[in-house]
Amino acid sequence: MKLLRSQPRRRTPLPNQVVRAFLLLFAAALCACRTVPGTGRSQLNLASESALSEQASAAFAQMPKANDPAGLARVKAIALRVITAARTAPKGYGDATLPPPAAWEIAIINDDKPNAFAMPGGKIGFNSGMFRLTPTDEDIAVILGHEVAHVVCRHGNERVSQGIAAAVGAVAVDQATRDQSAEKHQQAMAAYGAVATLGVILPFSRSHESEADQLGVVYMALAGYNPAQSVTFWQRFSKEPGARMPEFLSTHPSDQTRIQDLQKLLPMAQKIYSAQQVKAPAR
Ligand SMILES: [Zn+2]
């Protein structure tokens, strides 16, 4: 692509496709808004959940599974309690449409990086490398509570929807500035990219992580695991080499922010946990 054009280009109106794409996106946004459980935030869900679930199944099937029956049995037992809590959580914190616990596919992924994930449609992957940071069942409940909360909040769908909206916006900026000099056009495109990434996509991702933390401690408490362990776990995780990123550019909140936010949530989560202990003291 040429960096400088000698002649300014003739002004052309926005093509019909761009106008149509915007109108379609606007109409879709009007009917695809959903309220996130627990926080009440409004989110955009443009993608079909069943299509996402199919894609997730295909990706999950390709992942290398570890042969660790004892580790798998441990993660499964905790996951079943956390999923039950997420399906039955009161006051709009849960999602009764989640697949029932027995329908979830759970696997230990043969990967030394400490990581875990949950996918739309009911899949949980727990990396073998995560076990070195999870000496207690409470630690595993912290992770599973957080990951199941991402599914309840449909964060995967929202990320896809943001990608669609950002792509439509990029086409519009491209078209709107195409008559300016190539330099100005490039500057406008670069500015749009920075605003879309730092102003919309990353902060939304950080809000996703905070929402998952917030609902995650509720689910672990309802499942009978002490939510105080969430602070201990994230403190341990933050000492893991390579687990930290500068907050400004990261999709995750800084460890310090996350731990402070969790400490604020603990009194509420402890109340839920204590109520569970009265109901089911044998756990
Ligand atoms: Zn997360």
PDB file of C-alpha atoms and ligand atoms in Angstrom:
ATOM      1  CA  MET A   1       0.000   0.000   0.000  1.00  0.00           C
ATOM      2  CA  LYS A   2       1.295   3.514  -0.858  1.00  0.00           C
ATOM      3  CA  LEU A   3       2.014   5.697   2.147  1.00  0.00           C
ATOM      4  CA  LEU A   4       1.313   9.053   0.487  1.00  0.00           C
ATOM      5  CA  ARG A   5      -1.077   9.879  -2.310  1.00  0.00           C
ATOM      6  CA  SER A   6      -0.236  12.853  -4.496  1.00  0.00           C
ATOM      7  CA  GLN A   7      -3.884  13.556  -5.471  1.00  0.00           C
ATOM      8  CA  PRO A   8      -6.765  13.773  -2.959  1.00  0.00           C
ATOM      9  CA  ARG A   9      -9.366  11.193  -3.878  1.00  0.00           C
ATOM     10  CA  ARG A  10     -12.869  12.064  -5.034  1.00  0.00           C
ATOM     11  CA  ARG A  11     -15.460  12.069  -2.227  1.00  0.00           C
ATOM     12  CA  THR A  12     -17.723   9.056  -2.441  1.00  0.00           C
ATOM     13  CA  PRO A  13     -20.798   8.430  -0.323  1.00  0.00           C
ATOM     14  CA  LEU A  14     -20.800   5.560   2.160  1.00  0.00           C
ATOM     15  CA  PRO A  15     -21.596   2.417   0.199  1.00  0.00           C
ATOM     16  CA  ASN A  16     -24.945   0.796   0.793  1.00  0.00           C
ATOM     17  CA  GLN A  17     -23.311  -2.317   2.250  1.00  0.00           C
ATOM     18  CA  VAL A  18     -21.821  -0.303   5.137  1.00  0.00           C
ATOM     19  CA  VAL A  19     -25.103   1.453   5.879  1.00  0.00           C
ATOM     20  CA  ARG A  20     -26.878  -1.900   5.703  1.00  0.00           C
ATOM     21  CA  ALA A  21     -24.279  -3.533   7.978  1.00  0.00           C
ATOM     22  CA  PHE A  22     -24.774  -0.771  10.562  1.00  0.00           C
ATOM     23  CA  LEU A  23     -28.560  -1.030  10.427  1.00  0.00           C
ATOM     24  CA  LEU A  24     -28.360  -4.815  10.761  1.00  0.00           C
ATOM     25  CA  LEU A  25     -25.970  -4.521  13.701  1.00  0.00           C
ATOM     26  CA  PHE A  26     -28.183  -1.930  15.360  1.00  0.00           C
ATOM     27  CA  ALA A  27     -31.296  -4.103  14.906  1.00  0.00           C
ATOM     28  CA  ALA A  28     -29.428  -7.173  16.156  1.00  0.00           C
ATOM     29  CA  ALA A  29     -28.144  -5.229  19.172  1.00  0.00           C
ATOM     30  CA  LEU A  30     -31.688  -4.196  20.061  1.00  0.00           C
ATOM     31  CA  CYS A  31     -32.917  -7.770  20.188  1.00  0.00           C
ATOM     32  CA  ALA A  32     -29.696  -9.430  21.371  1.00  0.00           C
ATOM     33  CA  CYS A  33     -29.158  -7.572  24.649  1.00  0.00           C
ATOM     34  CA  ARG A  34     -29.090  -9.739  27.743  1.00  0.00           C
ATOM     35  CA  THR A  35     -28.669  -8.971  31.432  1.00  0.00           C
ATOM     36  CA  VAL A  36     -25.676 -10.629  33.088  1.00  0.00           C
ATOM     37  CA  PRO A  37     -26.692 -12.705  36.157  1.00  0.00           C
ATOM     38  CA  GLY A  38     -25.486 -11.296  39.455  1.00  0.00           C
ATOM     39  CA  THR A  39     -24.222  -7.934  38.226  1.00  0.00           C
ATOM     40  CA  GLY A  40     -27.240  -6.875  36.086  1.00  0.00           C
ATOM     41  CA  ARG A  41     -24.945  -5.439  33.387  1.00  0.00           C
ATOM     42  CA  SER A  42     -26.417  -5.298  29.888  1.00  0.00           C
ATOM     43  CA  GLN A  43     -24.441  -7.276  27.296  1.00  0.00           C
ATOM     44  CA  LEU A  44     -24.543  -7.921  23.563  1.00  0.00           C
ATOM     45  CA  ASN A  45     -25.112 -11.564  22.522  1.00  0.00           C
ATOM     46  CA  LEU A  46     -25.172 -11.679  18.711  1.00  0.00           C
ATOM     47  CA  ALA A  47     -23.899 -15.249  18.272  1.00  0.00           C
ATOM     48  CA  SER A  48     -26.090 -18.337  18.548  1.00  0.00           C
ATOM     49  CA  GLU A  49     -25.307 -20.270  21.757  1.00  0.00           C
ATOM     50  CA  SER A  50     -25.872 -23.598  19.997  1.00  0.00           C
ATOM     51  CA  ALA A  51     -23.386 -22.645  17.237  1.00  0.00           C
ATOM     52  CA  LEU A  52     -20.822 -21.648  19.884  1.00  0.00           C
ATOM     53  CA  SER A  53     -21.467 -24.896  21.710  1.00  0.00           C
ATOM     54  CA  GLU A  54     -20.842 -26.901  18.499  1.00  0.00           C
ATOM     55  CA  GLN A  55     -17.575 -25.044  17.870  1.00  0.00           C
ATOM     56  CA  ALA A  56     -16.546 -25.619  21.490  1.00  0.00           C
ATOM     57  CA  SER A  57     -17.236 -29.368  21.162  1.00  0.00           C
ATOM     58  CA  ALA A  58     -15.062 -29.603  18.056  1.00  0.00           C
ATOM     59  CA  ALA A  59     -12.188 -27.675  19.727  1.00  0.00           C
ATOM     60  CA  PHE A  60     -12.491 -29.691  22.955  1.00  0.00           C
ATOM     61  CA  ALA A  61     -12.301 -33.007  21.078  1.00  0.00           C
ATOM     62  CA  GLN A  62      -8.956 -31.941  19.549  1.00  0.00           C
ATOM     63  CA  MET A  63      -7.272 -31.161  22.875  1.00  0.00           C
ATOM     64  CA  PRO A  64      -4.659 -33.583  24.253  1.00  0.00           C
ATOM     65  CA  LYS A  65      -6.159 -35.345  27.291  1.00  0.00           C
ATOM     66  CA  ALA A  66      -3.929 -36.542  30.144  1.00  0.00           C
ATOM     67  CA  ASN A  67      -4.326 -40.052  31.541  1.00  0.00           C
ATOM     68  CA  ASP A  68      -4.870 -39.110  35.196  1.00  0.00           C
ATOM     69  CA  PRO A  69      -7.920 -40.965  36.592  1.00  0.00           C
ATOM     70  CA  ALA A  70      -7.327 -39.768  40.187  1.00  0.00           C
ATOM     71  CA  GLY A  71      -6.929 -36.095  39.155  1.00  0.00           C
ATOM     72  CA  LEU A  72      -9.965 -36.337  36.881  1.00  0.00           C
ATOM     73  CA  ALA A  73     -12.127 -37.899  39.619  1.00  0.00           C
ATOM     74  CA  ARG A  74     -11.109 -35.087  42.014  1.00  0.00           C
ATOM     75  CA  VAL A  75     -11.877 -32.273  39.525  1.00  0.00           C
ATOM     76  CA  LYS A  76     -15.166 -33.941  38.472  1.00  0.00           C
ATOM     77  CA  ALA A  77     -16.439 -34.301  42.037  1.00  0.00           C
ATOM     78  CA  ILE A  78     -15.797 -30.604  42.753  1.00  0.00           C
ATOM     79  CA  ALA A  79     -17.139 -29.506  39.354  1.00  0.00           C
ATOM     80  CA  LEU A  80     -20.446 -31.327  39.921  1.00  0.00           C
ATOM     81  CA  ARG A  81     -21.011 -29.403  43.167  1.00  0.00           C
ATOM     82  CA  VAL A  82     -20.030 -26.060  41.604  1.00  0.00           C
ATOM     83  CA  ILE A  83     -22.244 -26.613  38.518  1.00  0.00           C
ATOM     84  CA  THR A  84     -25.199 -27.572  40.738  1.00  0.00           C
ATOM     85  CA  ALA A  85     -24.634 -24.339  42.704  1.00  0.00           C
ATOM     86  CA  ALA A  86     -24.511 -22.303  39.471  1.00  0.00           C
ATOM     87  CA  ARG A  87     -27.794 -23.843  38.237  1.00  0.00           C
ATOM     88  CA  THR A  88     -29.653 -23.300  41.482  1.00  0.00           C
ATOM     89  CA  ALA A  89     -28.101 -20.063  42.841  1.00  0.00           C
ATOM     90  CA  PRO A  90     -30.789 -17.702  44.191  1.00  0.00           C
ATOM     91  CA  LYS A  91     -31.585 -14.044  43.478  1.00  0.00           C
ATOM     92  CA  GLY A  92     -30.723 -14.080  39.800  1.00  0.00           C
ATOM     93  CA  TYR A  93     -27.128 -15.207  40.435  1.00  0.00           C
ATOM     94  CA  GLY A  94     -27.540 -18.527  38.653  1.00  0.00           C
ATOM     95  CA  ASP A  95     -28.584 -19.949  35.307  1.00  0.00           C
ATOM     96  CA  ALA A  96     -31.099 -22.803  35.351  1.00  0.00           C
ATOM     97  CA  THR A  97     -30.555 -23.302  31.604  1.00  0.00           C
ATOM     98  CA  LEU A  98     -26.983 -24.579  32.122  1.00  0.00           C
ATOM     99  CA  PRO A  99     -26.645 -28.254  31.124  1.00  0.00           C
ATOM    100  CA  PRO A 100     -27.235 -30.539  34.145  1.00  0.00           C
ATOM    101  CA  PRO A 101     -24.013 -31.636  35.937  1.00  0.00           C
ATOM    102  CA  ALA A 102     -24.036 -35.171  34.465  1.00  0.00           C
ATOM    103  CA  ALA A 103     -24.129 -33.765  30.897  1.00  0.00           C
ATOM    104  CA  TRP A 104     -20.854 -31.798  31.293  1.00  0.00           C
ATOM    105  CA  GLU A 105     -17.722 -33.173  29.701  1.00  0.00           C
ATOM    106  CA  ILE A 106     -14.712 -32.717  31.984  1.00  0.00           C
ATOM    107  CA  ALA A 107     -11.112 -33.567  31.109  1.00  0.00           C
ATOM    108  CA  ILE A 108      -7.561 -33.106  32.371  1.00  0.00           C
ATOM    109  CA  ILE A 109      -5.639 -31.442  29.533  1.00  0.00           C
ATOM    110  CA  ASN A 110      -2.065 -32.568  29.046  1.00  0.00           C
ATOM    111  CA  ASP A 111      -0.445 -29.131  29.388  1.00  0.00           C
ATOM    112  CA  ASP A 112       2.097 -27.990  31.977  1.00  0.00           C
ATOM    113  CA  LYS A 113       0.844 -24.357  31.994  1.00  0.00           C
ATOM    114  CA  PRO A 114      -1.358 -23.620  35.037  1.00  0.00           C
ATOM    115  CA  ASN A 115      -4.657 -22.901  33.285  1.00  0.00           C
ATOM    116  CA  ALA A 116      -8.277 -24.049  33.134  1.00  0.00           C
ATOM    117  CA  PHE A 117     -11.322 -23.150  31.044  1.00  0.00           C
ATOM    118  CA  ALA A 118     -15.043 -23.807  30.667  1.00  0.00           C
ATOM    119  CA  MET A 119     -16.893 -23.645  27.346  1.00  0.00           C
ATOM    120  CA  PRO A 120     -20.483 -22.993  26.216  1.00  0.00           C
ATOM    121  CA  GLY A 121     -22.506 -26.194  26.095  1.00  0.00           C
ATOM    122  CA  GLY A 122     -20.791 -27.700  29.166  1.00  0.00           C
ATOM    123  CA  LYS A 123     -17.098 -28.525  28.750  1.00  0.00           C
ATOM    124  CA  ILE A 124     -14.399 -28.050  31.374  1.00  0.00           C
ATOM    125  CA  GLY A 125     -10.674 -28.421  30.694  1.00  0.00           C
ATOM    126  CA  PHE A 126      -8.258 -28.463  33.642  1.00  0.00           C
ATOM    127  CA  ASN A 127      -4.569 -28.424  32.715  1.00  0.00           C
ATOM    128  CA  SER A 128      -2.305 -30.967  34.395  1.00  0.00           C
ATOM    129  CA  GLY A 129       0.010 -28.019  35.263  1.00  0.00           C
ATOM    130  CA  MET A 130      -2.730 -26.493  37.421  1.00  0.00           C
ATOM    131  CA  PHE A 131      -2.461 -29.204  40.091  1.00  0.00           C
ATOM    132  CA  ARG A 132       0.831 -27.810  41.415  1.00  0.00           C
ATOM    133  CA  LEU A 133      -1.075 -24.636  42.465  1.00  0.00           C
ATOM    134  CA  THR A 134      -4.105 -26.443  43.937  1.00  0.00           C
ATOM    135  CA  PRO A 135      -3.098 -28.344  47.092  1.00  0.00           C
ATOM    136  CA  THR A 136      -6.675 -28.259  48.478  1.00  0.00           C
ATOM    137  CA  ASP A 137     -10.127 -28.934  47.022  1.00  0.00           C
ATOM    138  CA  GLU A 138     -11.046 -25.318  47.864  1.00  0.00           C
ATOM    139  CA  ASP A 139      -8.344 -24.145  45.412  1.00  0.00           C
ATOM    140  CA  ILE A 140      -9.926 -26.206  42.625  1.00  0.00           C
ATOM    141  CA  ALA A 141     -13.369 -24.849  43.608  1.00  0.00           C
ATOM    142  CA  VAL A 142     -12.017 -21.262  43.226  1.00  0.00           C
ATOM    143  CA  ILE A 143     -10.936 -22.026  39.647  1.00  0.00           C
ATOM    144  CA  LEU A 144     -14.067 -23.965  38.683  1.00  0.00           C
ATOM    145  CA  GLY A 145     -16.364 -21.347  40.239  1.00  0.00           C
ATOM    146  CA  HIS A 146     -14.616 -18.659  38.160  1.00  0.00           C
ATOM    147  CA  GLU A 147     -14.703 -20.688  34.913  1.00  0.00           C
ATOM    148  CA  VAL A 148     -18.336 -21.827  35.251  1.00  0.00           C
ATOM    149  CA  ALA A 149     -19.242 -18.168  35.960  1.00  0.00           C
ATOM    150  CA  HIS A 150     -17.738 -17.193  32.551  1.00  0.00           C
ATOM    151  CA  VAL A 151     -20.202 -19.657  30.940  1.00  0.00           C
ATOM    152  CA  VAL A 152     -23.175 -18.409  33.004  1.00  0.00           C
ATOM    153  CA  CYS A 153     -22.297 -14.812  31.998  1.00  0.00           C
ATOM    154  CA  ARG A 154     -21.961 -15.881  28.317  1.00  0.00           C
ATOM    155  CA  HIS A 155     -18.683 -14.021  28.064  1.00  0.00           C
ATOM    156  CA  GLY A 156     -17.638 -16.132  25.045  1.00  0.00           C
ATOM    157  CA  ASN A 157     -20.698 -14.962  23.128  1.00  0.00           C
ATOM    158  CA  GLU A 158     -20.064 -11.354  24.143  1.00  0.00           C
ATOM    159  CA  ARG A 159     -16.424 -11.517  22.949  1.00  0.00           C
ATOM    160  CA  VAL A 160     -17.577 -12.843  19.557  1.00  0.00           C
ATOM    161  CA  SER A 161     -20.254 -10.111  19.404  1.00  0.00           C
ATOM    162  CA  GLN A 162     -17.681  -7.402  20.229  1.00  0.00           C
ATOM    163  CA  GLY A 163     -15.483  -8.753  17.446  1.00  0.00           C
ATOM    164  CA  ILE A 164     -18.385  -8.475  14.969  1.00  0.00           C
ATOM    165  CA  ALA A 165     -19.190  -4.909  16.121  1.00  0.00           C
ATOM    166  CA  ALA A 166     -15.504  -3.863  15.972  1.00  0.00           C
ATOM    167  CA  ALA A 167     -15.136  -5.260  12.437  1.00  0.00           C
ATOM    168  CA  VAL A 168     -18.230  -3.353  11.243  1.00  0.00           C
ATOM    169  CA  GLY A 169     -16.834  -0.177  12.875  1.00  0.00           C
ATOM    170  CA  ALA A 170     -13.464  -0.635  11.145  1.00  0.00           C
ATOM    171  CA  VAL A 171     -15.169  -0.906   7.734  1.00  0.00           C
ATOM    172  CA  ALA A 172     -17.138   2.274   8.468  1.00  0.00           C
ATOM    173  CA  VAL A 173     -14.027   4.272   9.507  1.00  0.00           C
ATOM    174  CA  ASP A 174     -12.210   2.963   6.448  1.00  0.00           C
ATOM    175  CA  GLN A 175     -15.031   4.112   4.181  1.00  0.00           C
ATOM    176  CA  ALA A 176     -15.574   7.449   5.921  1.00  0.00           C
ATOM    177  CA  THR A 177     -11.887   8.439   5.645  1.00  0.00           C
ATOM    178  CA  ARG A 178     -11.047   6.955   2.247  1.00  0.00           C
ATOM    179  CA  ASP A 179     -11.151  10.393   0.518  1.00  0.00           C
ATOM    180  CA  GLN A 180      -8.545  11.882   2.832  1.00  0.00           C
ATOM    181  CA  SER A 181      -4.803  11.625   2.222  1.00  0.00           C
ATOM    182  CA  ALA A 182      -3.383   8.157   2.767  1.00  0.00           C
ATOM    183  CA  GLU A 183      -1.543   9.430   5.842  1.00  0.00           C
ATOM    184  CA  LYS A 184      -4.724  10.780   7.475  1.00  0.00           C
ATOM    185  CA  HIS A 185      -6.612   7.642   6.477  1.00  0.00           C
ATOM    186  CA  GLN A 186      -3.988   5.453   8.149  1.00  0.00           C
ATOM    187  CA  GLN A 187      -3.968   7.647  11.247  1.00  0.00           C
ATOM    188  CA  ALA A 188      -7.761   7.354  11.522  1.00  0.00           C
ATOM    189  CA  MET A 189      -7.600   3.563  11.153  1.00  0.00           C
ATOM    190  CA  ALA A 190      -4.812   3.288  13.766  1.00  0.00           C
ATOM    191  CA  ALA A 191      -6.727   5.557  16.173  1.00  0.00           C
ATOM    192  CA  TYR A 192      -9.878   3.467  15.685  1.00  0.00           C
ATOM    193  CA  GLY A 193      -7.918   0.259  16.351  1.00  0.00           C
ATOM    194  CA  ALA A 194      -6.436   1.677  19.567  1.00  0.00           C
ATOM    195  CA  VAL A 195      -9.794   2.970  20.812  1.00  0.00           C
ATOM    196  CA  ALA A 196     -11.580  -0.292  19.983  1.00  0.00           C
ATOM    197  CA  THR A 197      -8.933  -2.416  21.718  1.00  0.00           C
ATOM    198  CA  LEU A 198      -8.012  -0.315  24.752  1.00  0.00           C
ATOM    199  CA  GLY A 199     -11.311   1.542  25.158  1.00  0.00           C
ATOM    200  CA  VAL A 200     -13.837  -1.213  24.538  1.00  0.00           C
ATOM    201  CA  ILE A 201     -12.465  -4.720  24.146  1.00  0.00           C
ATOM    202  CA  LEU A 202      -9.854  -4.808  26.955  1.00  0.00           C
ATOM    203  CA  PRO A 203     -11.900  -3.028  29.651  1.00  0.00           C
ATOM    204  CA  PHE A 204     -14.817  -5.322  28.819  1.00  0.00           C
ATOM    205  CA  SER A 205     -12.505  -8.290  29.223  1.00  0.00           C
ATOM    206  CA  ARG A 206     -11.410  -6.990  32.604  1.00  0.00           C
ATOM    207  CA  SER A 207     -15.059  -6.569  33.581  1.00  0.00           C
ATOM    208  CA  HIS A 208     -15.579 -10.195  32.463  1.00  0.00           C
ATOM    209  CA  GLU A 209     -12.839 -11.346  34.816  1.00  0.00           C
ATOM    210  CA  SER A 210     -14.287  -9.328  37.707  1.00  0.00           C
ATOM    211  CA  GLU A 211     -17.773 -10.730  37.051  1.00  0.00           C
ATOM    212  CA  ALA A 212     -16.385 -14.278  36.942  1.00  0.00           C
ATOM    213  CA  ASP A 213     -14.559 -13.682  40.256  1.00  0.00           C
ATOM    214  CA  GLN A 214     -17.676 -12.224  41.837  1.00  0.00           C
ATOM    215  CA  LEU A 215     -20.033 -15.048  40.786  1.00  0.00           C
ATOM    216  CA  GLY A 216     -17.289 -17.656  41.286  1.00  0.00           C
ATOM    217  CA  VAL A 217     -17.032 -17.026  45.039  1.00  0.00           C
ATOM    218  CA  VAL A 218     -20.835 -17.227  45.336  1.00  0.00           C
ATOM    219  CA  TYR A 219     -20.863 -20.600  43.550  1.00  0.00           C
ATOM    220  CA  MET A 220     -18.001 -22.045  45.613  1.00  0.00           C
ATOM    221  CA  ALA A 221     -19.664 -20.887  48.848  1.00  0.00           C
ATOM    222  CA  LEU A 222     -23.004 -22.399  47.781  1.00  0.00           C
ATOM    223  CA  ALA A 223     -21.169 -25.630  46.888  1.00  0.00           C
ATOM    224  CA  GLY A 224     -19.822 -25.785  50.462  1.00  0.00           C
ATOM    225  CA  TYR A 225     -16.234 -24.573  49.880  1.00  0.00           C
ATOM    226  CA  ASN A 226     -14.777 -21.791  52.017  1.00  0.00           C
ATOM    227  CA  PRO A 227     -14.624 -18.665  49.807  1.00  0.00           C
ATOM    228  CA  ALA A 228     -11.748 -17.225  51.894  1.00  0.00           C
ATOM    229  CA  GLN A 229      -9.546 -19.618  49.913  1.00  0.00           C
ATOM    230  CA  SER A 230     -10.090 -17.485  46.781  1.00  0.00           C
ATOM    231  CA  VAL A 231      -7.744 -14.807  48.168  1.00  0.00           C
ATOM    232  CA  THR A 232      -5.125 -17.402  49.189  1.00  0.00           C
ATOM    233  CA  PHE A 233      -5.314 -19.060  45.773  1.00  0.00           C
ATOM    234  CA  TRP A 234      -4.911 -15.855  43.710  1.00  0.00           C
ATOM    235  CA  GLN A 235      -2.025 -14.763  45.961  1.00  0.00           C
ATOM    236  CA  ARG A 236      -0.297 -18.080  45.233  1.00  0.00           C
ATOM    237  CA  PHE A 237      -1.151 -17.809  41.514  1.00  0.00           C
ATOM    238  CA  SER A 238       0.336 -14.280  41.337  1.00  0.00           C
ATOM    239  CA  LYS A 239       3.722 -15.671  42.424  1.00  0.00           C
ATOM    240  CA  GLU A 240       3.761 -18.118  39.509  1.00  0.00           C
ATOM    241  CA  PRO A 241       6.440 -16.985  37.002  1.00  0.00           C
ATOM    242  CA  GLY A 242       4.871 -15.546  33.854  1.00  0.00           C
ATOM    243  CA  ALA A 243       1.398 -15.237  35.395  1.00  0.00           C
ATOM    244  CA  ARG A 244       1.602 -11.436  35.730  1.00  0.00           C
ATOM    245  CA  MET A 245       0.966  -8.781  33.081  1.00  0.00           C
ATOM    246  CA  PRO A 246       0.777  -4.978  33.230  1.00  0.00           C
ATOM    247  CA  GLU A 247      -2.872  -4.202  34.018  1.00  0.00           C
ATOM    248  CA  PHE A 248      -3.289  -1.583  31.268  1.00  0.00           C
ATOM    249  CA  LEU A 249      -2.645  -4.076  28.475  1.00  0.00           C
ATOM    250  CA  SER A 250      -3.862  -7.206  30.146  1.00  0.00           C
ATOM    251  CA  THR A 251      -7.202  -8.920  29.684  1.00  0.00           C
ATOM    252  CA  HIS A 252      -7.034  -9.794  33.380  1.00  0.00           C
ATOM    253  CA  PRO A 253      -7.203  -7.373  36.307  1.00  0.00           C
ATOM    254  CA  SER A 254      -3.857  -6.991  38.089  1.00  0.00           C
ATOM    255  CA  ASP A 255      -3.349  -9.492  40.896  1.00  0.00           C
ATOM    256  CA  GLN A 256      -3.503  -6.675  43.435  1.00  0.00           C
ATOM    257  CA  THR A 257      -6.823  -5.335  42.091  1.00  0.00           C
ATOM    258  CA  ARG A 258      -8.299  -8.819  41.895  1.00  0.00           C
ATOM    259  CA  ILE A 259      -7.281  -9.687  45.462  1.00  0.00           C
ATOM    260  CA  GLN A 260      -8.603  -6.372  46.843  1.00  0.00           C
ATOM    261  CA  ASP A 261     -11.924  -6.850  45.007  1.00  0.00           C
ATOM    262  CA  LEU A 262     -12.234 -10.408  46.340  1.00  0.00           C
ATOM    263  CA  GLN A 263     -11.527  -9.229  49.885  1.00  0.00           C
ATOM    264  CA  LYS A 264     -14.474  -6.809  49.558  1.00  0.00           C
ATOM    265  CA  LEU A 265     -16.741  -9.685  48.433  1.00  0.00           C
ATOM    266  CA  LEU A 266     -15.716 -12.042  51.228  1.00  0.00           C
ATOM    267  CA  PRO A 267     -18.188 -10.934  53.960  1.00  0.00           C
ATOM    268  CA  MET A 268     -21.132 -11.614  51.589  1.00  0.00           C
ATOM    269  CA  ALA A 269     -19.639 -14.925  50.380  1.00  0.00           C
ATOM    270  CA  GLN A 270     -18.869 -16.016  53.964  1.00  0.00           C
ATOM    271  CA  LYS A 271     -22.538 -15.495  54.904  1.00  0.00           C
ATOM    272  CA  ILE A 272     -23.607 -17.796  52.056  1.00  0.00           C
ATOM    273  CA  TYR A 273     -20.944 -20.333  53.104  1.00  0.00           C
ATOM    274  CA  SER A 274     -22.026 -20.270  56.778  1.00  0.00           C
ATOM    275  CA  ALA A 275     -25.673 -20.791  55.750  1.00  0.00           C
ATOM    276  CA  GLN A 276     -24.586 -23.804  53.674  1.00  0.00           C
ATOM    277  CA  GLN A 277     -22.664 -25.222  56.650  1.00  0.00           C
ATOM    278  CA  VAL A 278     -25.825 -25.050  58.782  1.00  0.00           C
ATOM    279  CA  LYS A 279     -27.802 -26.830  56.029  1.00  0.00           C
ATOM    280  CA  ALA A 280     -25.127 -29.448  55.208  1.00  0.00           C
ATOM    281  CA  PRO A 281     -22.618 -29.672  58.096  1.00  0.00           C
ATOM    282  CA  ALA A 282     -21.221 -33.038  56.950  1.00  0.00           C
ATOM    283  CA  ARG A 283     -19.484 -31.584  53.865  1.00  0.00           C
TER     284      ARG A 283
HETATM  285 ZN    ZN B   1     -11.301 -15.733  33.644  1.00  0.00          ZN
END
